[in-house]
Amino acid sequence: MGFWNRFVGSRDMGIDLGTANTLVYVSGKGIVLEEPSVVAIDRETKLPLAFGEEAKKMIGRTSGNIVALRPLRDGVIADFESARMMLEEFINRAHEGSGSPRMIIGIPTGITEVERRAVKNAAREAGAREVGLIDEPIAAALGAGLPVTEATGNMIIDIGGGTTEVAVLSLQGKVLSESVRVAGDELTESIIQYMKKVHNLVVGERTAENIKIKLGSAYPSEDEEPVMDVRGLHLMSGLPRTISIKGNEIRESMSDPLSVIIAAVKRTLEHTPPELAADIIDRGIMLAGGGALLRGLDTLIAHETGIVTHVAEDPLRCVVKGTGEILKNPKILERILERDGR
C-alpha cells in the first residue's frame, strides 16, 4: 500500500502552520480552526496559560511572570517546545474521536532539512501518527484554484507573516521558486521603526499591525489619503502621546521591505523558461496569503512587472484549502509531493 493510500482517512488533517496564524482543515468537515500562532506561558512553571486569540490579547499586556510569544519566526519553528504545545492544543481542538490523526503541513520552500525535521517532529510529538510536508506555494496555488495539473505556466506569490514565497508551477510541480524572509512581520516592524524615527513615538506590535491594516497601502490611489490617530509613548518625555498620521507616511515606511518582495518576483520572472513566461503573461500573477490584503499591492506588482496581477478570492486560507485539496485527491497529486521531497 502506497504512502498516500495509507494517508487518506476520515481523521486526516491539513495544517497551515503559519508565523502569524495556524489553520486546520479536517477531511469531510473543511476548515475547523483558525487561530493566531501565539502561546502565553508562565515563566516559573513553564506551563502554557493560553493559546491562539486569547494568548494574542496578552502580547505587550502581561505581568512579569507571564510571557506571550510566537513559536514561529520567518516561517520556521523558533521555539520547539512552545510550537509543540501549540500544535498539540490546536490538534486536540480540531480532532474528534480516538486514535492519532494523520496530517499534511504546508512549509516554506526555503527552509533547511533541519527545519523540515523540526516541523515533522513537533507534529509527531503533538500527537500526529503520520506527517507529510508540502511547499506552501503549491498548496496556495491549489487553494487559489490555479490549474497546476495542466501543462501551462502559473505564477503565485504567497505573502505570509514570516516569508514571501514566489513560485512558477506547471504540470503538478514547481519549476522554480524563491523564498525570502521578508513579509507581513517586516512590514509591521518597518512601521514601528518609522514611528520611532520620524515621530519619536514608541508603539507596540499590535498597534503597528492595526496601523498597517487601516492605513497601509503599497501604491498611491486617487482616493484621499486616510488619517488615523495613534497613541504611544513619546521618546523624549516618556509620557503617553497621541499623534495623527496619514496613509502616505505608512506607505513610505514600508517601501524597503516591499522592494525586497518586488525584487524576488523580478528575479523569478527573469529565470522563467520562455514558454512558461508567455503563459504567465497571458494568465497573470496570483497573490495569496495575508500580505495580499495590503491595498494596492497587486497594482504595485503589475506596475513593476508589466503583468496583470490578481488577488485570490480568499487569500488568507489558500494554503490550508490547498492541503485540503491534496487530502481529497492524493493519487492525482502524489507526484507534487515526490518532486518537493516529501
PDB file of N, CA and C in Angstrom, residues 158 287-293 311-319:
ATOM      1  N   ASP A 158       2.944  34.022  -2.496  1.00  0.00           N
ATOM      2  CA  ASP A 158       2.278  33.773  -1.219  1.00  0.00           C
ATOM      3  C   ASP A 158       3.002  34.583  -0.141  1.00  0.00           C
ATOM      4  N   LEU A 287      -1.854  36.441  -6.301  1.00  0.00           N
ATOM      5  CA  LEU A 287      -1.401  36.819  -4.961  1.00  0.00           C
ATOM      6  C   LEU A 287      -2.193  36.058  -3.915  1.00  0.00           C
ATOM      7  N   ALA A 288      -1.497  35.475  -2.930  1.00  0.00           N
ATOM      8  CA  ALA A 288      -2.158  34.762  -1.843  1.00  0.00           C
ATOM      9  C   ALA A 288      -1.481  35.132  -0.521  1.00  0.00           C
ATOM     10  N   GLY A 289      -2.057  34.660   0.575  1.00  0.00           N
ATOM     11  CA  GLY A 289      -1.516  34.962   1.897  1.00  0.00           C
ATOM     12  C   GLY A 289      -2.064  36.262   2.448  1.00  0.00           C
ATOM     13  N   GLY A 290      -1.848  36.480   3.737  1.00  0.00           N
ATOM     14  CA  GLY A 290      -2.356  37.687   4.384  1.00  0.00           C
ATOM     15  C   GLY A 290      -1.816  38.966   3.778  1.00  0.00           C
ATOM     16  N   GLY A 291      -0.571  38.924   3.282  1.00  0.00           N
ATOM     17  CA  GLY A 291       0.024  40.116   2.681  1.00  0.00           C
ATOM     18  C   GLY A 291      -0.692  40.566   1.424  1.00  0.00           C
ATOM     19  N   ALA A 292      -1.432  39.649   0.782  1.00  0.00           N
ATOM     20  CA  ALA A 292      -2.177  40.002  -0.429  1.00  0.00           C
ATOM     21  C   ALA A 292      -3.282  41.008  -0.138  1.00  0.00           C
ATOM     22  N   LEU A 293      -3.653  41.127   1.138  1.00  0.00           N
ATOM     23  CA  LEU A 293      -4.719  42.054   1.525  1.00  0.00           C
ATOM     24  C   LEU A 293      -4.235  43.494   1.631  1.00  0.00           C
ATOM     25  N   VAL A 311      -5.654  39.089  -6.993  1.00  0.00           N
ATOM     26  CA  VAL A 311      -5.664  38.665  -5.604  1.00  0.00           C
ATOM     27  C   VAL A 311      -6.620  37.479  -5.482  1.00  0.00           C
ATOM     28  N   ALA A 312      -6.171  36.402  -4.847  1.00  0.00           N
ATOM     29  CA  ALA A 312      -7.004  35.213  -4.682  1.00  0.00           C
ATOM     30  C   ALA A 312      -8.292  35.576  -3.945  1.00  0.00           C
ATOM     31  N   GLU A 313      -9.328  34.796  -4.206  1.00  0.00           N
ATOM     32  CA  GLU A 313     -10.641  35.081  -3.623  1.00  0.00           C
ATOM     33  C   GLU A 313     -10.607  35.058  -2.096  1.00  0.00           C
ATOM     34  N   ASP A 314      -9.858  34.140  -1.514  1.00  0.00           N
ATOM     35  CA  ASP A 314      -9.761  34.016  -0.055  1.00  0.00           C
ATOM     36  C   ASP A 314      -8.291  33.838   0.303  1.00  0.00           C
ATOM     37  N   PRO A 315      -7.499  34.906   0.172  1.00  0.00           N
ATOM     38  CA  PRO A 315      -6.039  34.751   0.255  1.00  0.00           C
ATOM     39  C   PRO A 315      -5.521  34.178   1.572  1.00  0.00           C
ATOM     40  N   LEU A 316      -6.163  34.513   2.686  1.00  0.00           N
ATOM     41  CA  LEU A 316      -5.694  34.034   3.986  1.00  0.00           C
ATOM     42  C   LEU A 316      -5.800  32.522   4.130  1.00  0.00           C
ATOM     43  N   ARG A 317      -6.726  31.909   3.399  1.00  0.00           N
ATOM     44  CA  ARG A 317      -6.987  30.486   3.575  1.00  0.00           C
ATOM     45  C   ARG A 317      -6.501  29.628   2.406  1.00  0.00           C
ATOM     46  N   CYS A 318      -5.765  30.215   1.494  1.00  0.00           N
ATOM     47  CA  CYS A 318      -5.345  29.465   0.300  1.00  0.00           C
ATOM     48  C   CYS A 318      -4.502  28.239   0.643  1.00  0.00           C
ATOM     49  N   VAL A 319      -3.526  28.385   1.533  1.00  0.00           N
ATOM     50  CA  VAL A 319      -2.633  27.264   1.843  1.00  0.00           C
ATOM     51  C   VAL A 319      -3.403  26.119   2.487  1.00  0.00           C
TER      52      VAL A 319
END
